[in-house]
GROMACS .gro file of C-alpha atoms in nm:
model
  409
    1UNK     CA    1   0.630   1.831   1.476
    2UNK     CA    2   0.793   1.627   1.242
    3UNK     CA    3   0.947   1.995   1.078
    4UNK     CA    4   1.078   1.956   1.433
    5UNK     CA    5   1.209   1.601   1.424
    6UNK     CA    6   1.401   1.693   1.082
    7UNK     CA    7   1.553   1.993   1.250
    8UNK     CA    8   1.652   1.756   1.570
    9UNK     CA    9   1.887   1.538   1.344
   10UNK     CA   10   2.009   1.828   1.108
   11UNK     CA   11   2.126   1.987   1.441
   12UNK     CA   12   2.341   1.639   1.572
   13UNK     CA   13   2.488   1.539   1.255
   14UNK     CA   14   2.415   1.824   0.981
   15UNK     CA   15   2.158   1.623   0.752
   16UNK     CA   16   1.869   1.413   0.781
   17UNK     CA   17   1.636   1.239   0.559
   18UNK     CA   18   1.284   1.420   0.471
   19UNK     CA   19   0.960   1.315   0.329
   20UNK     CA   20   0.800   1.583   0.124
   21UNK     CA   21   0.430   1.549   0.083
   22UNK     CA   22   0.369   1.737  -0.225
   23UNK     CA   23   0.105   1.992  -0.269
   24UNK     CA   24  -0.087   1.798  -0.597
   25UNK     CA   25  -0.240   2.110  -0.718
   26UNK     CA   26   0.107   2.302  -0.741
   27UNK     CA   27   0.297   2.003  -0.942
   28UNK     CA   28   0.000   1.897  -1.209
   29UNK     CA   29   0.042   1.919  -1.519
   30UNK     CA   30  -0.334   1.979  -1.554
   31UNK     CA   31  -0.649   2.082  -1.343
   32UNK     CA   32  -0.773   1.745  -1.379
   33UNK     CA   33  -0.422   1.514  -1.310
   34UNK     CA   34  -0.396   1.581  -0.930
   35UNK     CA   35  -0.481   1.228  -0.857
   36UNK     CA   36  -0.384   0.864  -0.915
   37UNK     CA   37  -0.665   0.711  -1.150
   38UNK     CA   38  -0.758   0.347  -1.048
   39UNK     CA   39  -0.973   0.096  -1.286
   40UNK     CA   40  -1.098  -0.204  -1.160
   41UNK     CA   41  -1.178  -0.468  -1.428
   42UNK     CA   42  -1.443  -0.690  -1.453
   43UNK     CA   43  -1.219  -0.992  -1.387
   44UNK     CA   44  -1.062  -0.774  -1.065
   45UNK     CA   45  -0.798  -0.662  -1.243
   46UNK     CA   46  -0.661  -0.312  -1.064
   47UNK     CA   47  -0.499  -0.069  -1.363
   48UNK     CA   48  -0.362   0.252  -1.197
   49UNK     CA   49  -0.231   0.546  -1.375
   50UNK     CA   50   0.011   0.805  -1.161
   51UNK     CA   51  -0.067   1.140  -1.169
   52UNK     CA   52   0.125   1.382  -1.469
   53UNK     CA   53   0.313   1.608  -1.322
   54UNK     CA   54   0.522   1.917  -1.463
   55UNK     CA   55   0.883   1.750  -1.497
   56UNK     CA   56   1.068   2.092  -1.425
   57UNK     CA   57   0.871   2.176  -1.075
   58UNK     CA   58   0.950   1.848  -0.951
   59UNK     CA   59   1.317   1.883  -1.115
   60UNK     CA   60   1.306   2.242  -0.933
   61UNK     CA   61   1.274   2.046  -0.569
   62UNK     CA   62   1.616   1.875  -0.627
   63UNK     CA   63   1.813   2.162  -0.607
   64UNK     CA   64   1.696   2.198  -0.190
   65UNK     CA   65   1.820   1.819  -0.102
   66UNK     CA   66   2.227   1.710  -0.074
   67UNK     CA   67   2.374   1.627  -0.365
   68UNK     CA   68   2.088   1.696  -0.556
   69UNK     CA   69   1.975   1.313  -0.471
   70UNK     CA   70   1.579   1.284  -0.446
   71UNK     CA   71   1.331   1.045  -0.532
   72UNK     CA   72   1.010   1.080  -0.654
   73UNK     CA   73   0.709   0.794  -0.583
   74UNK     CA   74   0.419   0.965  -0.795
   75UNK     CA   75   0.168   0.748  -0.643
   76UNK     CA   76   0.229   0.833  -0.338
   77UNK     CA   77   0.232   1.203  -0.400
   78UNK     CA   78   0.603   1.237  -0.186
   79UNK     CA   79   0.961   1.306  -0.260
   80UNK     CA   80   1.208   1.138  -0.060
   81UNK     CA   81   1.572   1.264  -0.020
   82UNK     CA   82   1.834   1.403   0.266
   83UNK     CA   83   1.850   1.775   0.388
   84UNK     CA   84   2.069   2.039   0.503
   85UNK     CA   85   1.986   2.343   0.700
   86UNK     CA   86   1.985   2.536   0.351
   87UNK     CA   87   1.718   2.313   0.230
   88UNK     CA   88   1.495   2.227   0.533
   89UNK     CA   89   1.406   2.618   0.528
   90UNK     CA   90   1.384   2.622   0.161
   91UNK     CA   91   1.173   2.360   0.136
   92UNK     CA   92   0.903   2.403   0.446
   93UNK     CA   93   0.844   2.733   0.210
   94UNK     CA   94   0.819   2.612  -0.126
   95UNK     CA   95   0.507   2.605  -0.321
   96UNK     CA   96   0.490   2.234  -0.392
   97UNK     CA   97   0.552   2.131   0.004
   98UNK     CA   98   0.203   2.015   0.171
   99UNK     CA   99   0.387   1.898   0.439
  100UNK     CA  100   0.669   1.744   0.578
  101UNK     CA  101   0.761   1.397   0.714
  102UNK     CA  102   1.038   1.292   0.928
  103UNK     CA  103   1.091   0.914   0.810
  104UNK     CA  104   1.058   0.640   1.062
  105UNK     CA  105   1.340   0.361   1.048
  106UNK     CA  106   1.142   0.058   0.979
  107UNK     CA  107   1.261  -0.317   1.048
  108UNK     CA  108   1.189  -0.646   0.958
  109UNK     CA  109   0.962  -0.781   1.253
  110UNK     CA  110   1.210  -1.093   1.301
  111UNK     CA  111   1.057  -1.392   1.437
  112UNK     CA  112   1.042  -1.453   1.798
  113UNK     CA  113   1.200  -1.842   1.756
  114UNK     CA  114   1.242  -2.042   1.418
  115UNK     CA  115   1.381  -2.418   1.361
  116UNK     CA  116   1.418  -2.585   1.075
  117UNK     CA  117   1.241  -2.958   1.052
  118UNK     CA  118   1.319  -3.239   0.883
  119UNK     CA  119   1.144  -3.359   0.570
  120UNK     CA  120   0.802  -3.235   0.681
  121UNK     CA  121   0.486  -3.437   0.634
  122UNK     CA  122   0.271  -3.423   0.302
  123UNK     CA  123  -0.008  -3.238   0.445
  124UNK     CA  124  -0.211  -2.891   0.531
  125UNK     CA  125  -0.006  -2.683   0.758
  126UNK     CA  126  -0.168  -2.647   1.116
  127UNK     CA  127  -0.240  -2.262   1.016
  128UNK     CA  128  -0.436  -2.342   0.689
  129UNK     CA  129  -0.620  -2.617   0.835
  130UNK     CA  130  -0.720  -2.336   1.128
  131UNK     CA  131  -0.895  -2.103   0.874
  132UNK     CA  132  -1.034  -2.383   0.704
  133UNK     CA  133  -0.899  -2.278   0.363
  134UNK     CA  134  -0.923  -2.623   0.182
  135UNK     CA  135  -1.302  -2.595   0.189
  136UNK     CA  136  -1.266  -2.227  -0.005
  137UNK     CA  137  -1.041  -2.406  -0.268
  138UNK     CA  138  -1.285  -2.705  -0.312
  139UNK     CA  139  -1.508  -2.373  -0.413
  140UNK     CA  140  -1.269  -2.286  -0.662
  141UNK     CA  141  -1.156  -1.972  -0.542
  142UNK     CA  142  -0.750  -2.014  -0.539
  143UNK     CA  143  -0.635  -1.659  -0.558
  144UNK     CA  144  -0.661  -1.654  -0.930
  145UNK     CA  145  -0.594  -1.303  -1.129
  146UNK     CA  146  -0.553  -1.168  -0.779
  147UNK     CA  147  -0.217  -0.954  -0.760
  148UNK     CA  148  -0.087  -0.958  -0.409
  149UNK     CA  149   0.259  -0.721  -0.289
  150UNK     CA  150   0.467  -0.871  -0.044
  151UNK     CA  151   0.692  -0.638   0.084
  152UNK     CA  152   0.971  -0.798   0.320
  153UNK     CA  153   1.346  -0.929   0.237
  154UNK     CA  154   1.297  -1.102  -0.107
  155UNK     CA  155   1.195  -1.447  -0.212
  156UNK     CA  156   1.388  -1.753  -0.289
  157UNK     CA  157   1.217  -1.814  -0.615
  158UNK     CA  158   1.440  -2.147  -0.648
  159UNK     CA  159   1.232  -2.317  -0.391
  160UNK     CA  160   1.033  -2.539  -0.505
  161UNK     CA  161   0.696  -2.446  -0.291
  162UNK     CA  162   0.754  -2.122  -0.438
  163UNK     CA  163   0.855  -2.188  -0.803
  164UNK     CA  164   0.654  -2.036  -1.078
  165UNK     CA  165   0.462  -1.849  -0.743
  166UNK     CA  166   0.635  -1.497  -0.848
  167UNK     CA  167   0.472  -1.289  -1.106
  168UNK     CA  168   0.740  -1.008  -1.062
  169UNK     CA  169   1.021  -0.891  -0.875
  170UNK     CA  170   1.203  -0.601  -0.765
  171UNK     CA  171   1.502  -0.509  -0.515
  172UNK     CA  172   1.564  -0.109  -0.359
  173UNK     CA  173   1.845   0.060  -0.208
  174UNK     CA  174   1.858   0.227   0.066
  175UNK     CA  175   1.804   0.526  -0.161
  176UNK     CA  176   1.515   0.433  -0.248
  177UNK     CA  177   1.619   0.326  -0.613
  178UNK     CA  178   1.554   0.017  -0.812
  179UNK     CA  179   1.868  -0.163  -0.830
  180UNK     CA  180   1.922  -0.443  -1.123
  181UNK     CA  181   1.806  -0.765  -0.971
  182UNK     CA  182   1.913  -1.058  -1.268
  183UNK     CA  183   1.929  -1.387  -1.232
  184UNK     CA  184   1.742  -1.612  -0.956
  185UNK     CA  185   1.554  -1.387  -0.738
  186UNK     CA  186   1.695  -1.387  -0.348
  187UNK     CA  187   1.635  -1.345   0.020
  188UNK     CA  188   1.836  -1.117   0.183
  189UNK     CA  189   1.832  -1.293   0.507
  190UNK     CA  190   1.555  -1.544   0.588
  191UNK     CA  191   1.250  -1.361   0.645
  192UNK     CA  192   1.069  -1.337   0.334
  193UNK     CA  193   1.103  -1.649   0.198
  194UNK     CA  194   0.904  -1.790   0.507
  195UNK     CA  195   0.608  -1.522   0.490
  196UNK     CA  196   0.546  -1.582   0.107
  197UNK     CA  197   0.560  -1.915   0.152
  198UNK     CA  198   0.249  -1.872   0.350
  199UNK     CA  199   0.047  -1.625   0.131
  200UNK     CA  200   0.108  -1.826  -0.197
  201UNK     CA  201   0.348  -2.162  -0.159
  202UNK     CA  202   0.268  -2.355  -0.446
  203UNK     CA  203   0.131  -2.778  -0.411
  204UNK     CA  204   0.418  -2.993  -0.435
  205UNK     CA  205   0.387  -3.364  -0.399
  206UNK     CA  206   0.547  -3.514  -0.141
  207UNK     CA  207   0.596  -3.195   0.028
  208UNK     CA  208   0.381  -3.015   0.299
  209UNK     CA  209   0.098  -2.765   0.169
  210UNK     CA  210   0.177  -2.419   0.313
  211UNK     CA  211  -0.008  -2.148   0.129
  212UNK     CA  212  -0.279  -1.975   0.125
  213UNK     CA  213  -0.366  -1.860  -0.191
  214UNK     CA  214  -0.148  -2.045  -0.393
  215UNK     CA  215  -0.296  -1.964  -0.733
  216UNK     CA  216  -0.225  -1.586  -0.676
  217UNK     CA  217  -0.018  -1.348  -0.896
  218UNK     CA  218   0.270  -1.295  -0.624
  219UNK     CA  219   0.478  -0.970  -0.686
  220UNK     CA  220   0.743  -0.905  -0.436
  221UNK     CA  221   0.989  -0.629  -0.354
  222UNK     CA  222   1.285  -0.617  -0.120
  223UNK     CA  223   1.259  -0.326   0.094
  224UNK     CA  224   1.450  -0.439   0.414
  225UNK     CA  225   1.735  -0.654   0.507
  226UNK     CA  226   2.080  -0.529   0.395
  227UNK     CA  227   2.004  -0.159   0.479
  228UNK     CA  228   1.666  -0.100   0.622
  229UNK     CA  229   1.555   0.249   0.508
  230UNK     CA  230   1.205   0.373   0.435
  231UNK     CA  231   1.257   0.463   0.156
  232UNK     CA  232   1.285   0.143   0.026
  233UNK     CA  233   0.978   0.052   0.179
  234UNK     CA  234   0.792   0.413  -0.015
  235UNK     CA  235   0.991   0.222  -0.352
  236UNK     CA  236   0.780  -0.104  -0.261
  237UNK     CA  237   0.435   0.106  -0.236
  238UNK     CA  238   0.459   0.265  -0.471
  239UNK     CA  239   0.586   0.004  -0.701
  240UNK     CA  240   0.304  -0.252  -0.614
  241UNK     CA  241   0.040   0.048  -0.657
  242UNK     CA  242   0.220   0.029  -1.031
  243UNK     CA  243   0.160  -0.343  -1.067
  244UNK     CA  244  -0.223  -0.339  -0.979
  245UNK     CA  245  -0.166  -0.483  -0.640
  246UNK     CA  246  -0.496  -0.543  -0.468
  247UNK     CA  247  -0.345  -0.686  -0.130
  248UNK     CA  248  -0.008  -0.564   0.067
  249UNK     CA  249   0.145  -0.806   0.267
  250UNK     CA  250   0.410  -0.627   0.500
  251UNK     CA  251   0.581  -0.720   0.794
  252UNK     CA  252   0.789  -0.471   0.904
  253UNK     CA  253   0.741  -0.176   1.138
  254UNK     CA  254   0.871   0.053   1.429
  255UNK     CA  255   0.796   0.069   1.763
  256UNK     CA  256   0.566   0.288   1.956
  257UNK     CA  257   0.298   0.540   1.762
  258UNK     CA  258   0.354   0.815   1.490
  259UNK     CA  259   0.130   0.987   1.311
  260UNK     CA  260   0.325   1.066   1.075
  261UNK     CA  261   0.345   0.800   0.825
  262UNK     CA  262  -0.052   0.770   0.829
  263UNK     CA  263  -0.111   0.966   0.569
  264UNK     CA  264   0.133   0.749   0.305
  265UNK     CA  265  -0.113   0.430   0.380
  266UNK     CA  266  -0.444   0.630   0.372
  267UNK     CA  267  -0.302   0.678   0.026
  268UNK     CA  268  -0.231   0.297  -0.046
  269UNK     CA  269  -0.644   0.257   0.055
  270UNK     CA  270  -0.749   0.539  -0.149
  271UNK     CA  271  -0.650   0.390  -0.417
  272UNK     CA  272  -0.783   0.054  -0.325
  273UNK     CA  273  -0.484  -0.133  -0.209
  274UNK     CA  274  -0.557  -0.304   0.123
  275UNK     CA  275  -0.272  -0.312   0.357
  276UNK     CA  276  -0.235  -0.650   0.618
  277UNK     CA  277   0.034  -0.527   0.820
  278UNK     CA  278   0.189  -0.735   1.152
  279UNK     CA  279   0.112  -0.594   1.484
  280UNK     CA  280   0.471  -0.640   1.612
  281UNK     CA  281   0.660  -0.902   1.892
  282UNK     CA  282   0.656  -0.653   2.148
  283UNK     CA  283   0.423  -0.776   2.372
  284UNK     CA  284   0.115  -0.679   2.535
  285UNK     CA  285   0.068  -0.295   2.560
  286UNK     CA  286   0.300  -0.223   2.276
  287UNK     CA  287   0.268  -0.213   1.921
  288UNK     CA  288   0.418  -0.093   1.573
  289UNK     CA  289   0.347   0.111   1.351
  290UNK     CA  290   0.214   0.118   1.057
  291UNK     CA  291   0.024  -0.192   1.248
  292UNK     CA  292  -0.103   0.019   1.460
  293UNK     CA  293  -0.280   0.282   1.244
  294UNK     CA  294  -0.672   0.275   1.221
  295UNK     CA  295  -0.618   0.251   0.829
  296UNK     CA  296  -0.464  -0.092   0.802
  297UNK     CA  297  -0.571  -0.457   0.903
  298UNK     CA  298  -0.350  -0.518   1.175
  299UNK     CA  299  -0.244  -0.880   1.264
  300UNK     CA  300  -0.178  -1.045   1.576
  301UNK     CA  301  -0.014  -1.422   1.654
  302UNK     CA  302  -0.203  -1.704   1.830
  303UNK     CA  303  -0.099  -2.060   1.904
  304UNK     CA  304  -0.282  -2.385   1.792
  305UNK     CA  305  -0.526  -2.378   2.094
  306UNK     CA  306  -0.631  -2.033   1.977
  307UNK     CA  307  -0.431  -1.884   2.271
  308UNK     CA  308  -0.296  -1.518   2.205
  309UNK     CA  309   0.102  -1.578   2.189
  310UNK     CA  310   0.280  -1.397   2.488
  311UNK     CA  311   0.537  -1.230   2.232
  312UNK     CA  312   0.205  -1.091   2.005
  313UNK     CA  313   0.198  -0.675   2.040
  314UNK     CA  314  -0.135  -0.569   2.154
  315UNK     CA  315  -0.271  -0.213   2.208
  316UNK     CA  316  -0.255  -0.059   2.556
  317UNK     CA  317  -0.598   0.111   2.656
  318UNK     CA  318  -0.530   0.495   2.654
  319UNK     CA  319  -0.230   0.543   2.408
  320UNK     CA  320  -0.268   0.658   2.110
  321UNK     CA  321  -0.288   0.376   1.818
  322UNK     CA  322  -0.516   0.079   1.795
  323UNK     CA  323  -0.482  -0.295   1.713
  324UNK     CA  324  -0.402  -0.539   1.651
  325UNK     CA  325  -0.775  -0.565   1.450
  326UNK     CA  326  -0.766  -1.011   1.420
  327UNK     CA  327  -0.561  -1.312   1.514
  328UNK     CA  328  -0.446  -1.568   1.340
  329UNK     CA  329  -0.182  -1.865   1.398
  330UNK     CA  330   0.120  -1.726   1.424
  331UNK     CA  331   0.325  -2.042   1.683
  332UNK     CA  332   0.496  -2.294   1.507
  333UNK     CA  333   0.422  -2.208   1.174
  334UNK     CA  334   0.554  -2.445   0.904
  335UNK     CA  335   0.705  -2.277   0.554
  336UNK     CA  336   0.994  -2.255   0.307
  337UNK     CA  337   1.316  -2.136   0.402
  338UNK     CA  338   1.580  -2.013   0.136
  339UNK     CA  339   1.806  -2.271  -0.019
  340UNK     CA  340   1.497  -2.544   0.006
  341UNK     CA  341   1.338  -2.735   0.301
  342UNK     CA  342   1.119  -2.601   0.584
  343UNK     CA  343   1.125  -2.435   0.854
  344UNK     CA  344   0.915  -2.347   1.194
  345UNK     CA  345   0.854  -1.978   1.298
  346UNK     CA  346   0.682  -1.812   1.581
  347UNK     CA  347   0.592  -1.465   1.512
  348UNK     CA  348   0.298  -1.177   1.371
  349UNK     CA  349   0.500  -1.167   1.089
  350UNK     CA  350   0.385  -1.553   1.033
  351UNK     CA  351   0.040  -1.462   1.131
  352UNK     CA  352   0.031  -1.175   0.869
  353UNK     CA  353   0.043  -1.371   0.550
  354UNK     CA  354  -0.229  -1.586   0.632
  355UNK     CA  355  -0.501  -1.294   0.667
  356UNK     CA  356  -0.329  -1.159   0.366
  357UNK     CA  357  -0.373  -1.503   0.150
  358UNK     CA  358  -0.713  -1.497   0.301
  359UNK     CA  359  -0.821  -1.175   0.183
  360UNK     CA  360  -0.661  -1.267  -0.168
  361UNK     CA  361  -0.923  -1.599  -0.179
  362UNK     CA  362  -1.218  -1.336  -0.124
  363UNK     CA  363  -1.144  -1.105  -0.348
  364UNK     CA  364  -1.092  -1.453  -0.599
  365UNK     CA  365  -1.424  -1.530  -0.511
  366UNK     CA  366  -1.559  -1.179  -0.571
  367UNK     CA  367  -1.375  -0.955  -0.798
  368UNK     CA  368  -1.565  -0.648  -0.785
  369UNK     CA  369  -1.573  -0.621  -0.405
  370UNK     CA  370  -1.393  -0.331  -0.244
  371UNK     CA  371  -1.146  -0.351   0.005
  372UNK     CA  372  -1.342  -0.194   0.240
  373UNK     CA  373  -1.561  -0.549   0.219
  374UNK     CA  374  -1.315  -0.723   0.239
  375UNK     CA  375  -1.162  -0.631   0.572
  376UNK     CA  376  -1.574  -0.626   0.693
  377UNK     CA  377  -1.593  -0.990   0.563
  378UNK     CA  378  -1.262  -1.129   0.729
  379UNK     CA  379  -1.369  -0.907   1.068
  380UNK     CA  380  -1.731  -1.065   1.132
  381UNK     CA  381  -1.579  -1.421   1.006
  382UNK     CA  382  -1.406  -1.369   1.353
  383UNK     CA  383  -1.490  -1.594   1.692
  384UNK     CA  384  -1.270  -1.600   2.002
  385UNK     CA  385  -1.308  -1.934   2.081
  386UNK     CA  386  -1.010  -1.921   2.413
  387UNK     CA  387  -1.173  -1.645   2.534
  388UNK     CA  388  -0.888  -1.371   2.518
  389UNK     CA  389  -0.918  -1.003   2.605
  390UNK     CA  390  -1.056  -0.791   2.275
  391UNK     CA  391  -0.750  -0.569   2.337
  392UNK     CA  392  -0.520  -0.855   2.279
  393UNK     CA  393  -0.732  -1.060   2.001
  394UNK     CA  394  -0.957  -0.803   1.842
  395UNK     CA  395  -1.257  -0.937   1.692
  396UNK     CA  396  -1.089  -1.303   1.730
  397UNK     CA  397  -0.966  -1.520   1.500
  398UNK     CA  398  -1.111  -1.557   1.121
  399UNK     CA  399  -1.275  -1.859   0.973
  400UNK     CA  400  -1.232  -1.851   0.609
  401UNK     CA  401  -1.577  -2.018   0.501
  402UNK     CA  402  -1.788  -1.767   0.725
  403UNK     CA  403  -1.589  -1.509   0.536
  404UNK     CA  404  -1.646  -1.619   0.221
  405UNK     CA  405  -2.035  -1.672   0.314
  406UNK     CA  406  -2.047  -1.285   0.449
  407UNK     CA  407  -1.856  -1.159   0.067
  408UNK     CA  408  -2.090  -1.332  -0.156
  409UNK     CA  409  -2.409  -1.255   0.009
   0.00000   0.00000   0.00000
């Protein structure tokens, strides 16, 4: 099918972008190098190592894309890179081809509405204060030594909720390639600046208190925004599987179902990286994926009297897909904007962060759980307090002390 989809667009406008999944066994450089190796510290710490590879068989693929141009992401076992007819046959042949994938275009999930407010109040944002996150922190558990990805359109890092919050920093082409990001780090548009500002905005007196986990180790990659591709999103995946990422925080997505692109995050679990993705602003009975796979914890929006949001994508019974998996507030959600101040959003995107910084605290509070605990912990935290149909809230919304009670047990 998706040899199909590749053929489809090489037949309209004589290229069109390919996944490879490689075939480990045929590019090792040993019997015993097909996978990624993952170490897990005693302080939580993750340490991967990519799998070694022979240099000239993955050199050998080039020659089947245009120009020459691929990309390799070793983590993630694919090459990325755009094909003639030549090379679509060469390549659904060749030795080191498992499969191939025809790349979905993924998008920032843009909030619904968003206002900026005036000098905000000194206090807990209405979203933290929902999830009860204060009485973790009192606990001591802050997100310390706790790497967390977010993937969306970059990070004002001159804002002062967010100064000193980022660890490390990288920006993509389209292409897929790391481009040279000096200087102040950036926001490409306004997105990101806003969803990191929930997972890990930093206390600042006099100003309101808008993260989560604000003692985390944020590392954040532009992947969308001026030229949304995915392979800038496969460059942010498999760079945060470089930088011991435990969480991914990601936002983005495209409409409807596709299998396709499963098999790139059952490789972001395997090697225990747990992926909080947003459900979408579609609506009920319409989703996004990756939000939608089975494999990821999939985040819906609701309001401050635990109502499900109108705009928050739900599954519809009898399509393929699932989610969204839990709620959380997602309406009027207070954070930074770039260039300094605050602003309001309404959207899963807002929602997203929050479960994110949440699963951040647990795995602060317990360093040697897996993430497979971790998404069971947040899950039977849940209560559905308004209500709402399971196919529109999942298990409900989390409370962050019954979480942290069901992780330490």
């Amino acid at each position: 099918m998706s040899i199909k989809s590749i053929q489809n667009d090489i037949n309209s406008t004589g290229i069109a972008p390919a996944i490879v999944v490689l075939d480990r066994d045929h590019v090792a450089a040993s019997a015993d190098a097909t996978k990624p190796s993952v170490h897990i510290g005693s302080d939580g710490r993750v340490s991967r190592t990519a799998p070694a590879v022979r240099d000239d068989r993955i050199a050998a693929l080039k020659q089947h894309f245009v120009d020459s141009h691929m990309v390799h992401f070793p983590f993630l076992g694919v090459v990325h890179g755009a094909v003639d007819q030549a090379g679509l046959d060469r390549l659904a042949d060749h030795d080191a081809t498992h499969r191939m994938i025809h790349p979905p275009e993924l998008s920032t999930i843009r909030p619904v509405a968003a206002s900026d407010v005036p000098a905000p109040a000194a206090e807990l944002a209405w979203g933290l204060q929902r999830l009860r996150v204060a009485a973790i922190w009192q606990r001591g558990y802050t997100g310390r030594n706790v790497v967390v990805a977010h993937l969306d359109t970059g990070v004002d890092s001159q804002h002062p909720s967010l100064s000193g919050a980022l660890e490390k920093w990288a920006v993509f082409d389209p292409k897929g390639q790391p481009v040279d990001a000096r200087g102040p780090y950036e926001d490409e548009e306004d997105h990101g600046t806003h969803t990191a500002g929930t997972l890990a905005g930093r206390r600042v007196d006099g100003a309101p208190v808008i993260g989560m986990a604000p003692d985390i180790e944020l590392i954040d990659a532009t992947v969308v925004g001026d030229g949304d591709t995915i392979a800038r999103v496969l460059a942010g995946m498999n760079w945060a599987l470089a930088k011991g990422a435990r969480v991914l925080s990601l936002s983005v997505g495209f409409p409807g179902w596709k299998t396709s692109f499963e098999s790139i995050i059952k490789t972001l679990r395997e090697q225990h990286l747990l992926p909080v993705v947003a459900i979408g602003n579609d609506g009920a009975n319409r989703t996004r994926c990756p939000g939608n796979y089975a494999t990821v914890l999939s985040v819906g929006a609701v309001d401050d009297n635990d109502k499900v949001a109108a705009f928050s994508s739900s599954h519809k019974p009898g399509d393929p897909g699932t989610g969204p998996m839990v709620c959380a507030p997602g309406v009027q959600i207070l954070s930074a904007k770039p260039g300094g101040g605050y602003r309001k959003a309404d959207g899963s995107s807002m929602s997203t962060p929050h479960v994110a910084g949440l699963a951040a605290l647990l795995f602060s509070a317990k360093p040697d759980a897996t993430i497979d605990e971790v998404q069971q912990a947040i899950i039977a935290s849940c209560s559905n307090p308004a209500g709402e149909d399971a196919s529109r809230i999942g298990a409900g919304i989390p409370d962050g002390v019954a979480a942290l009670e069901a992780i330490l047990k």
